[in-house]
Tab-separated table of C-alpha atoms in Angstrom:
chain	number	residue	atom	x	y	z
A	1	UNK	CA	-4.375	-14.647	2.718
A	2	UNK	CA	-0.960	-15.515	4.220
A	3	UNK	CA	-0.864	-16.413	7.910
A	4	UNK	CA	0.279	-13.291	9.878
A	5	UNK	CA	2.239	-15.365	12.427
A	6	UNK	CA	4.127	-17.116	9.613
A	7	UNK	CA	4.932	-13.778	7.931
A	8	UNK	CA	6.065	-12.298	11.253
A	9	UNK	CA	8.434	-15.247	11.742
A	10	UNK	CA	9.811	-14.853	8.218
A	11	UNK	CA	10.356	-11.113	8.688
A	12	UNK	CA	12.204	-11.765	11.971
A	13	UNK	CA	14.532	-14.132	10.129
A	14	UNK	CA	14.977	-11.637	7.272
A	15	UNK	CA	16.256	-9.121	9.852
A	16	UNK	CA	18.944	-11.712	10.630
A	17	UNK	CA	19.877	-11.879	6.935
A	18	UNK	CA	18.256	-15.298	6.422
A	19	UNK	CA	18.023	-15.550	2.634
A	20	UNK	CA	15.845	-18.655	2.695
A	21	UNK	CA	13.276	-16.820	4.834
A	22	UNK	CA	13.421	-13.897	2.395
A	23	UNK	CA	12.770	-16.249	-0.521
A	24	UNK	CA	9.797	-17.777	1.321
A	25	UNK	CA	8.455	-14.298	2.108
A	26	UNK	CA	8.692	-13.393	-1.587
A	27	UNK	CA	7.015	-16.656	-2.662
A	28	UNK	CA	4.175	-16.137	-0.201
A	29	UNK	CA	3.473	-12.443	-0.678
A	30	UNK	CA	4.687	-11.385	-4.113
A	31	UNK	CA	1.493	-12.266	-6.074
A	32	UNK	CA	-0.693	-10.205	-3.709
A	33	UNK	CA	1.770	-7.304	-3.641
A	34	UNK	CA	2.315	-7.433	-7.393
A	35	UNK	CA	-1.463	-7.297	-7.881
A	36	UNK	CA	-1.545	-4.101	-5.793
A	37	UNK	CA	1.313	-2.455	-7.752
A	38	UNK	CA	-0.140	-3.511	-11.110
A	39	UNK	CA	-3.546	-2.109	-10.206
A	40	UNK	CA	-2.000	1.296	-9.443
A	41	UNK	CA	0.476	1.440	-12.324
A	42	UNK	CA	-1.322	-0.651	-14.999
A	43	UNK	CA	1.973	-1.441	-16.693
A	44	UNK	CA	3.703	-4.742	-15.998
A	45	UNK	CA	7.225	-3.370	-16.475
A	46	UNK	CA	6.699	-0.517	-14.007
A	47	UNK	CA	4.876	-2.762	-11.519
A	48	UNK	CA	7.740	-5.281	-11.676
A	49	UNK	CA	10.276	-2.497	-11.050
A	50	UNK	CA	8.233	-1.379	-8.055
A	51	UNK	CA	8.031	-4.938	-6.691
A	52	UNK	CA	11.783	-5.301	-7.118
A	53	UNK	CA	12.499	-1.987	-5.336
A	54	UNK	CA	10.026	-2.838	-2.594
A	55	UNK	CA	11.612	-6.239	-1.852
A	56	UNK	CA	15.149	-4.794	-1.933
A	57	UNK	CA	13.923	-2.256	0.612
A	58	UNK	CA	12.242	-5.002	2.695
A	59	UNK	CA	15.557	-6.920	2.778
A	60	UNK	CA	17.458	-3.844	3.983
A	61	UNK	CA	14.793	-2.351	6.244
A	62	UNK	CA	13.020	-5.358	7.745
A	63	UNK	CA	14.276	-4.203	11.145
A	64	UNK	CA	11.985	-1.165	10.910
A	65	UNK	CA	8.911	-3.437	10.968
A	66	UNK	CA	7.287	-3.288	14.425
A	67	UNK	CA	5.042	-6.301	15.104
A	68	UNK	CA	3.352	-4.431	17.965
A	69	UNK	CA	2.341	-1.580	15.647
A	70	UNK	CA	0.976	-3.381	12.594
A	71	UNK	CA	0.238	-6.700	10.939
A	72	UNK	CA	3.014	-7.881	8.607
A	73	UNK	CA	0.790	-7.660	5.490
A	74	UNK	CA	-0.161	-4.088	6.462
A	75	UNK	CA	3.506	-3.121	6.547
A	76	UNK	CA	4.322	-4.950	3.300
A	77	UNK	CA	1.322	-3.381	1.535
A	78	UNK	CA	2.466	0.093	2.667
A	79	UNK	CA	5.993	-0.471	1.346
A	80	UNK	CA	4.651	-1.485	-2.077
A	81	UNK	CA	1.929	1.170	-2.287
A	82	UNK	CA	4.296	3.966	-1.239
A	83	UNK	CA	6.825	2.974	-3.862
A	84	UNK	CA	4.127	2.653	-6.546
A	85	UNK	CA	2.617	6.035	-5.625
A	86	UNK	CA	6.056	7.665	-5.787
A	87	UNK	CA	6.502	6.265	-9.289
A	88	UNK	CA	3.008	7.416	-10.278
A	89	UNK	CA	3.646	10.941	-9.017
A	90	UNK	CA	7.070	11.090	-10.629
A	91	UNK	CA	5.896	9.961	-14.064
A	92	UNK	CA	3.122	11.420	-16.118
A	93	UNK	CA	1.625	7.989	-16.694
A	94	UNK	CA	-1.940	9.134	-16.951
A	95	UNK	CA	-1.503	10.506	-20.419
A	96	UNK	CA	-0.645	7.077	-21.803
A	97	UNK	CA	-2.266	4.501	-19.556
A	98	UNK	CA	-6.051	4.255	-19.941
A	99	UNK	CA	-8.242	3.460	-16.956
A	100	UNK	CA	-10.636	0.573	-16.664
A	101	UNK	CA	-14.263	1.466	-16.263
A	102	UNK	CA	-16.966	0.125	-14.029
A	103	UNK	CA	-19.842	0.565	-16.437
A	104	UNK	CA	-19.255	-2.634	-18.363
A	105	UNK	CA	-17.612	-0.824	-21.279
A	106	UNK	CA	-14.110	-1.849	-20.299
A	107	UNK	CA	-11.813	-2.079	-23.255
A	108	UNK	CA	-9.823	-5.268	-22.669
A	109	UNK	CA	-7.064	-4.184	-25.027
A	110	UNK	CA	-6.284	-1.175	-22.874
A	111	UNK	CA	-6.213	-3.111	-19.622
A	112	UNK	CA	-4.323	-6.126	-20.911
A	113	UNK	CA	-1.886	-5.962	-17.997
A	114	UNK	CA	-4.662	-6.911	-15.566
A	115	UNK	CA	-6.040	-10.417	-15.301
A	116	UNK	CA	-9.280	-11.160	-17.115
A	117	UNK	CA	-12.475	-10.936	-15.146
A	118	UNK	CA	-10.841	-8.708	-12.548
A	119	UNK	CA	-13.255	-6.128	-11.168
A	120	UNK	CA	-12.830	-2.374	-11.663
A	121	UNK	CA	-12.069	0.022	-8.798
A	122	UNK	CA	-15.680	0.434	-7.671
A	123	UNK	CA	-16.183	-3.329	-7.795
A	124	UNK	CA	-13.111	-3.805	-5.622
A	125	UNK	CA	-14.334	-1.252	-3.088
A	126	UNK	CA	-17.655	-3.112	-2.908
A	127	UNK	CA	-15.849	-6.451	-2.470
A	128	UNK	CA	-13.755	-4.956	0.334
A	129	UNK	CA	-16.921	-3.661	1.972
A	130	UNK	CA	-18.488	-7.138	1.713
A	131	UNK	CA	-15.374	-8.750	3.194
A	132	UNK	CA	-15.459	-6.260	6.078
A	133	UNK	CA	-19.252	-6.593	6.438
A	134	UNK	CA	-19.809	-2.885	5.882
A	135	UNK	CA	-21.608	-2.929	2.526
A	136	UNK	CA	-24.592	-1.064	3.942
A	137	UNK	CA	-22.348	1.653	5.327
A	138	UNK	CA	-20.501	1.989	1.994
A	139	UNK	CA	-23.741	2.223	0.022
A	140	UNK	CA	-24.879	5.076	2.232
A	141	UNK	CA	-21.966	7.100	0.824
A	142	UNK	CA	-23.043	9.284	-2.150
A	143	UNK	CA	-22.249	7.937	-5.622
A	144	UNK	CA	-19.654	10.587	-6.654
A	145	UNK	CA	-17.898	10.299	-3.285
A	146	UNK	CA	-17.756	6.516	-3.599
A	147	UNK	CA	-16.415	6.761	-7.147
A	148	UNK	CA	-13.703	9.230	-6.066
A	149	UNK	CA	-12.720	6.900	-3.204
A	150	UNK	CA	-12.420	3.888	-5.491
A	151	UNK	CA	-10.499	5.666	-8.265
A	152	UNK	CA	-8.145	7.428	-5.838
A	153	UNK	CA	-7.406	4.344	-3.763
A	154	UNK	CA	-7.153	1.555	-6.355
A	155	UNK	CA	-5.852	3.610	-9.282
A	156	UNK	CA	-3.953	6.261	-7.327
A	157	UNK	CA	-5.559	9.188	-9.184
A	158	UNK	CA	-4.568	12.644	-7.960
A	159	UNK	CA	-7.132	15.447	-7.520
A	160	UNK	CA	-6.506	16.874	-10.994
A	161	UNK	CA	-6.629	13.422	-12.569
A	162	UNK	CA	-9.916	12.696	-10.801
A	163	UNK	CA	-11.324	15.998	-12.043
A	164	UNK	CA	-10.256	15.225	-15.592
A	165	UNK	CA	-11.523	11.652	-15.475
A	166	UNK	CA	-14.904	12.556	-13.988
A	167	UNK	CA	-15.296	15.748	-16.025
A	168	UNK	CA	-15.959	17.733	-12.837
A	169	UNK	CA	-14.358	20.851	-11.331
A	170	UNK	CA	-11.338	20.108	-9.142
A	171	UNK	CA	-13.027	21.908	-6.196
A	172	UNK	CA	-15.957	19.477	-6.291
A	173	UNK	CA	-13.634	16.498	-6.552
A	174	UNK	CA	-11.661	17.599	-3.494
A	175	UNK	CA	-14.850	17.977	-1.451
A	176	UNK	CA	-16.233	14.601	-2.617
A	177	UNK	CA	-13.017	12.827	-1.799
A	178	UNK	CA	-12.623	14.446	1.617
A	179	UNK	CA	-16.215	13.630	2.560
A	180	UNK	CA	-15.882	10.131	1.124
A	181	UNK	CA	-12.749	9.479	3.166
A	182	UNK	CA	-14.440	10.781	6.347
A	183	UNK	CA	-17.410	8.487	5.734
A	184	UNK	CA	-15.172	5.531	4.949
A	185	UNK	CA	-13.186	6.082	8.155
A	186	UNK	CA	-16.417	6.080	10.159
A	187	UNK	CA	-17.562	2.859	8.424
A	188	UNK	CA	-14.255	1.184	9.221
A	189	UNK	CA	-13.958	2.567	12.771
A	190	UNK	CA	-17.290	1.018	13.604
A	191	UNK	CA	-15.816	-2.370	12.668
A	192	UNK	CA	-12.673	-1.857	14.741
B	1	UNK	CA	1.416	24.751	9.969
B	2	UNK	CA	0.330	23.497	13.371
B	3	UNK	CA	-0.091	19.752	13.529
B	4	UNK	CA	-1.857	19.461	16.865
B	5	UNK	CA	-5.328	18.784	15.516
B	6	UNK	CA	-6.306	15.106	15.485
B	7	UNK	CA	-8.666	15.781	12.594
B	8	UNK	CA	-5.960	17.442	10.508
B	9	UNK	CA	-3.496	14.611	11.162
B	10	UNK	CA	-6.152	12.056	10.212
B	11	UNK	CA	-6.799	13.887	6.906
B	12	UNK	CA	-3.100	14.149	6.119
B	13	UNK	CA	-2.610	10.454	6.890
B	14	UNK	CA	-5.572	9.505	4.684
B	15	UNK	CA	-4.260	11.672	1.815
B	16	UNK	CA	-0.867	10.035	2.183
B	17	UNK	CA	-2.301	6.519	2.110
B	18	UNK	CA	-4.680	7.299	-0.762
B	19	UNK	CA	-1.785	8.987	-2.557
B	20	UNK	CA	-3.710	12.114	-3.562
B	21	UNK	CA	-0.827	14.425	-2.571
B	22	UNK	CA	2.110	15.305	-4.795
B	23	UNK	CA	5.646	14.063	-4.165
B	24	UNK	CA	6.741	17.043	-2.046
B	25	UNK	CA	3.708	16.843	0.247
B	26	UNK	CA	4.377	13.101	0.659
B	27	UNK	CA	7.974	13.734	1.784
B	28	UNK	CA	6.755	16.461	4.177
B	29	UNK	CA	4.281	14.068	5.794
B	30	UNK	CA	6.948	11.335	6.064
B	31	UNK	CA	9.184	13.790	7.959
B	32	UNK	CA	6.286	14.727	10.230
B	33	UNK	CA	5.572	11.049	11.027
B	34	UNK	CA	9.186	10.566	12.135
B	35	UNK	CA	8.935	13.354	14.704
B	36	UNK	CA	5.279	13.341	15.732
B	37	UNK	CA	3.803	10.338	17.543
B	38	UNK	CA	0.194	11.433	16.892
B	39	UNK	CA	0.900	11.648	13.148
B	40	UNK	CA	2.529	8.207	13.261
B	41	UNK	CA	-0.561	6.839	15.055
B	42	UNK	CA	-2.910	8.363	12.454
B	43	UNK	CA	-0.804	6.867	9.662
B	44	UNK	CA	-0.800	3.413	11.278
B	45	UNK	CA	-4.590	3.478	11.531
B	46	UNK	CA	-4.931	4.382	7.845
B	47	UNK	CA	-2.351	1.830	6.783
B	48	UNK	CA	-4.379	-0.883	8.525
B	49	UNK	CA	-7.525	0.293	6.672
B	50	UNK	CA	-5.535	0.399	3.439
B	51	UNK	CA	-4.374	-3.208	3.879
B	52	UNK	CA	-8.013	-4.273	4.311
B	53	UNK	CA	-8.995	-2.436	1.096
B	54	UNK	CA	-6.050	-3.971	-0.800
B	55	UNK	CA	-6.709	-7.513	0.404
B	56	UNK	CA	-9.457	-7.973	-2.225
B	57	UNK	CA	-7.193	-7.132	-5.189
B	58	UNK	CA	-6.724	-10.347	-7.206
B	59	UNK	CA	-3.147	-11.647	-6.902
B	60	UNK	CA	-1.014	-11.686	-10.065
B	61	UNK	CA	2.186	-13.724	-10.306
B	62	UNK	CA	5.176	-11.612	-11.379
B	63	UNK	CA	7.609	-13.003	-13.962
B	64	UNK	CA	10.470	-15.181	-12.570
B	65	UNK	CA	12.931	-12.509	-13.743
B	66	UNK	CA	11.846	-10.227	-10.890
B	67	UNK	CA	13.145	-12.602	-8.211
B	68	UNK	CA	16.425	-13.029	-10.088
B	69	UNK	CA	16.892	-9.255	-10.223
B	70	UNK	CA	16.090	-8.962	-6.493
B	71	UNK	CA	18.667	-11.636	-5.680
B	72	UNK	CA	21.259	-9.749	-7.715
B	73	UNK	CA	20.430	-6.516	-5.941
B	74	UNK	CA	20.803	-7.936	-2.455
B	75	UNK	CA	24.057	-9.612	-3.423
B	76	UNK	CA	22.897	-13.229	-3.283
B	77	UNK	CA	24.472	-15.768	-5.593
B	78	UNK	CA	21.673	-17.881	-7.079
B	79	UNK	CA	22.175	-21.505	-6.058
B	80	UNK	CA	20.519	-24.661	-7.330
B	81	UNK	CA	18.794	-26.659	-4.596
B	82	UNK	CA	21.267	-29.508	-4.932
B	83	UNK	CA	24.140	-27.131	-4.388
B	84	UNK	CA	22.792	-25.683	-1.166
B	85	UNK	CA	24.084	-28.517	0.989
B	86	UNK	CA	27.449	-28.309	-0.738
B	87	UNK	CA	27.371	-24.596	0.018
B	88	UNK	CA	27.169	-25.380	3.738
B	89	UNK	CA	29.672	-28.170	3.614
B	90	UNK	CA	32.435	-26.734	1.461
B	91	UNK	CA	33.629	-23.912	3.755
B	92	UNK	CA	33.331	-26.264	6.755
B	93	UNK	CA	35.520	-28.840	5.065
B	94	UNK	CA	37.957	-26.118	4.044
B	95	UNK	CA	38.082	-24.901	7.620
B	96	UNK	CA	38.719	-28.401	8.968
B	97	UNK	CA	41.458	-29.097	6.409
B	98	UNK	CA	43.089	-25.799	7.376
B	99	UNK	CA	42.832	-26.699	11.038
B	100	UNK	CA	44.367	-30.140	10.527
B	101	UNK	CA	47.158	-28.641	8.455
B	102	UNK	CA	47.829	-25.989	11.103
B	103	UNK	CA	47.916	-28.518	13.957
B	104	UNK	CA	50.131	-30.828	11.892
B	105	UNK	CA	52.496	-27.979	11.114
B	106	UNK	CA	52.684	-26.949	14.763
B	107	UNK	CA	53.546	-30.477	15.884
B	108	UNK	CA	56.072	-31.030	13.093
B	109	UNK	CA	57.834	-27.657	13.083
B	110	UNK	CA	56.580	-25.510	15.981
B	111	UNK	CA	59.496	-23.117	15.550
B	112	UNK	CA	58.116	-21.983	12.190
B	113	UNK	CA	55.005	-20.600	13.829
B	114	UNK	CA	55.733	-20.219	17.531
B	115	UNK	CA	58.608	-18.692	19.427
B	116	UNK	CA	60.898	-21.607	20.313
B	117	UNK	CA	60.882	-20.743	24.012
B	118	UNK	CA	57.157	-21.374	24.366
B	119	UNK	CA	55.645	-24.848	24.434
B	120	UNK	CA	52.965	-25.196	21.684
B	121	UNK	CA	50.293	-25.880	24.312
B	122	UNK	CA	50.641	-22.346	25.694
B	123	UNK	CA	49.401	-20.931	22.399
B	124	UNK	CA	47.001	-23.587	21.177
B	125	UNK	CA	45.412	-25.110	24.282
B	126	UNK	CA	43.145	-28.140	24.197
B	127	UNK	CA	39.698	-26.868	23.313
B	128	UNK	CA	36.478	-27.279	21.389
B	129	UNK	CA	36.124	-25.081	18.314
B	130	UNK	CA	33.085	-24.463	16.121
B	131	UNK	CA	32.724	-22.446	12.929
B	132	UNK	CA	29.109	-21.497	12.212
B	133	UNK	CA	27.981	-20.646	8.691
B	134	UNK	CA	24.937	-18.757	7.488
B	135	UNK	CA	22.416	-20.203	5.008
B	136	UNK	CA	24.513	-19.063	2.057
B	137	UNK	CA	27.603	-20.844	3.429
B	138	UNK	CA	29.520	-17.800	4.612
B	139	UNK	CA	31.317	-18.023	7.982
B	140	UNK	CA	29.174	-16.085	10.458
B	141	UNK	CA	30.427	-16.956	13.957
B	142	UNK	CA	33.356	-18.654	15.660
B	143	UNK	CA	32.878	-20.417	19.018
B	144	UNK	CA	35.559	-21.886	21.240
B	145	UNK	CA	35.826	-23.274	24.741
B	146	UNK	CA	38.790	-24.637	26.701
B	147	UNK	CA	38.674	-28.382	27.390
B	148	UNK	CA	37.739	-27.982	31.064
B	149	UNK	CA	36.235	-24.499	30.895
B	150	UNK	CA	32.643	-23.572	31.725
B	151	UNK	CA	32.674	-20.552	29.413
B	152	UNK	CA	32.365	-20.366	25.673
B	153	UNK	CA	33.879	-17.553	23.687
B	154	UNK	CA	31.889	-16.441	20.642
B	155	UNK	CA	33.101	-14.102	17.954
B	156	UNK	CA	30.468	-12.857	15.517
B	157	UNK	CA	31.888	-12.460	12.026
B	158	UNK	CA	28.621	-10.874	10.820
B	159	UNK	CA	26.324	-8.745	13.012
B	160	UNK	CA	23.095	-10.377	14.262
B	161	UNK	CA	20.376	-7.702	13.968
B	162	UNK	CA	17.548	-9.084	16.100
B	163	UNK	CA	13.969	-7.772	15.988
B	164	UNK	CA	12.453	-6.499	19.230
B	165	UNK	CA	11.487	-9.287	21.600
B	166	UNK	CA	13.729	-11.879	19.931
B	167	UNK	CA	16.993	-13.396	21.073
B	168	UNK	CA	19.658	-15.505	19.346
B	169	UNK	CA	20.374	-18.789	21.123
B	170	UNK	CA	23.438	-21.013	20.756
B	171	UNK	CA	22.576	-24.725	20.683
B	172	UNK	CA	24.720	-27.843	20.887
B	173	UNK	CA	23.655	-30.647	18.525
B	174	UNK	CA	24.875	-33.974	19.965
B	175	UNK	CA	25.239	-37.011	17.685
B	176	UNK	CA	22.580	-39.132	19.360
B	177	UNK	CA	20.552	-36.807	21.561
B	178	UNK	CA	18.236	-33.816	21.080
B	179	UNK	CA	19.752	-30.307	20.850
B	180	UNK	CA	20.319	-28.409	24.087
B	181	UNK	CA	20.949	-24.754	24.912
B	182	UNK	CA	24.531	-23.649	25.511
B	183	UNK	CA	23.923	-19.921	25.970
B	184	UNK	CA	21.945	-16.877	24.887
B	185	UNK	CA	23.928	-14.709	22.507
B	186	UNK	CA	24.263	-10.971	22.940
B	187	UNK	CA	24.914	-8.445	20.185
B	188	UNK	CA	28.643	-7.801	20.838
B	189	UNK	CA	31.215	-8.897	18.279
B	190	UNK	CA	33.188	-10.754	20.957
B	191	UNK	CA	31.423	-12.312	23.906
B	192	UNK	CA	32.295	-14.703	26.712
B	193	UNK	CA	29.238	-16.707	27.757
B	194	UNK	CA	28.669	-19.054	30.686
B	195	UNK	CA	27.577	-22.602	29.790
B	196	UNK	CA	25.462	-24.837	32.035
B	197	UNK	CA	28.500	-27.140	32.650
B	198	UNK	CA	32.092	-27.757	31.617
B	199	UNK	CA	32.835	-28.013	27.921
B	200	UNK	CA	34.256	-31.511	28.345
B	201	UNK	CA	30.981	-32.673	29.964
B	202	UNK	CA	28.742	-30.828	27.495
B	203	UNK	CA	30.568	-30.980	24.168
B	204	UNK	CA	32.389	-34.350	24.143
B	205	UNK	CA	29.741	-35.961	21.911
B	206	UNK	CA	28.614	-32.798	20.116
B	207	UNK	CA	29.447	-32.683	16.442
B	208	UNK	CA	27.647	-29.482	15.519
B	209	UNK	CA	26.735	-26.089	16.955
B	210	UNK	CA	23.849	-23.925	15.737
B	211	UNK	CA	22.115	-20.594	16.376
B	212	UNK	CA	18.345	-20.108	16.318
B	213	UNK	CA	16.080	-17.092	16.873
B	214	UNK	CA	13.723	-17.437	19.820
B	215	UNK	CA	11.296	-15.277	21.798
B	216	UNK	CA	13.187	-13.373	24.462
B	217	UNK	CA	10.363	-14.170	26.892
B	218	UNK	CA	11.271	-17.836	27.128
B	219	UNK	CA	13.580	-20.211	25.295
B	220	UNK	CA	11.778	-23.402	24.277
B	221	UNK	CA	13.127	-26.882	24.975
B	222	UNK	CA	13.742	-27.467	21.279
B	223	UNK	CA	14.982	-24.882	18.755
B	224	UNK	CA	12.852	-22.988	16.232
B	225	UNK	CA	13.666	-24.605	12.888
B	226	UNK	CA	15.472	-23.952	10.647
B	227	UNK	CA	18.666	-22.702	12.245
B	228	UNK	CA	19.961	-19.278	11.335
B	229	UNK	CA	23.602	-20.423	11.616
B	230	UNK	CA	25.047	-23.889	11.819
B	231	UNK	CA	28.449	-25.547	11.676
B	232	UNK	CA	30.774	-28.318	12.809
B	233	UNK	CA	32.253	-28.482	16.276
B	234	UNK	CA	35.652	-30.170	16.598
B	235	UNK	CA	37.884	-31.264	19.470
B	236	UNK	CA	41.337	-29.766	19.303
B	237	UNK	CA	44.094	-31.483	21.259
């Protein structure tokens, strides 16, 4: 994980049009941010376009980063996720890009863009819970709610896509996701 | 829709961060965040949670082409490492050659440039002049101070957009002594700043000037490296 103070210093210099600082920021953060975009889009070409757009926007809008309001990686993650979600919503990618599964039946050929041995969405949610020491709290969330959380967050599935993927009515999916998000917020608030 | 319920704002912020809304709903929430502090607060809280959830995603290195395309988009000319120093030096040398030529011309044929009824010194007084370049070698600021003056005039050739709580500081880099502060820079294109002494006392053995970014709360004794701008300082008389 990059050092927040170092990233803050680099962003301050980027505001002043320091190209060397911008290059260092890219070197330090691009693998993490590319991983995030790739996970959502599951196509290298689209994820690379998103990374490119995101960094062009960071160069031009670094002055809108407020160190008092958020950590630098939080801001950078938001820039990349927002751009990736816009692309996802604009393109009907779901028809062509298969999802990875968490039941061990992952077809490697369909998820070739992702690194080998990388966990599926539910696995990632569990890892995040471990890292935040809230595994117990996460496991208290019902299975379907947890699955909706993981698929919506890491794969960016919309309500209708969740319904289709889980083979459940859209009404149920909306309720699961809303309850899951409420539970997740409570788990994470307790940590804060 | 009324947006005064904390619970509603929290749900909207979560939907935005999870990305479950469509494009139009996303734009609507972005507009709301710009005008509603409570919505902005709810979004910040969810963005912090989102960063924690994303931190476990395994990093993947993008292809080198991506950085090249970014450089093209922001208008940077890709430079090999060995050429970076030359990039700093070339405009500085050009500037100095121009300066020498101009001074030579003035001394040889002042009437070509100056009205013959004015002595050359009235137009080009003895002074210290510095041209500061940015990291890509473009002229970014011009500094000058009369030989016995206690003020330094700075003209910014590119704007310095400073983040909150930061300040740009002008340093003198003497040949055989550590850097020292000449003045804090403001944001104006042209500024007249007071130095801690006369230019003759301060700048006689200074061969370079530089600008660094420091915390506004307190300027340290030595500059934050590397410098944002840097360039040669020459005596002119």
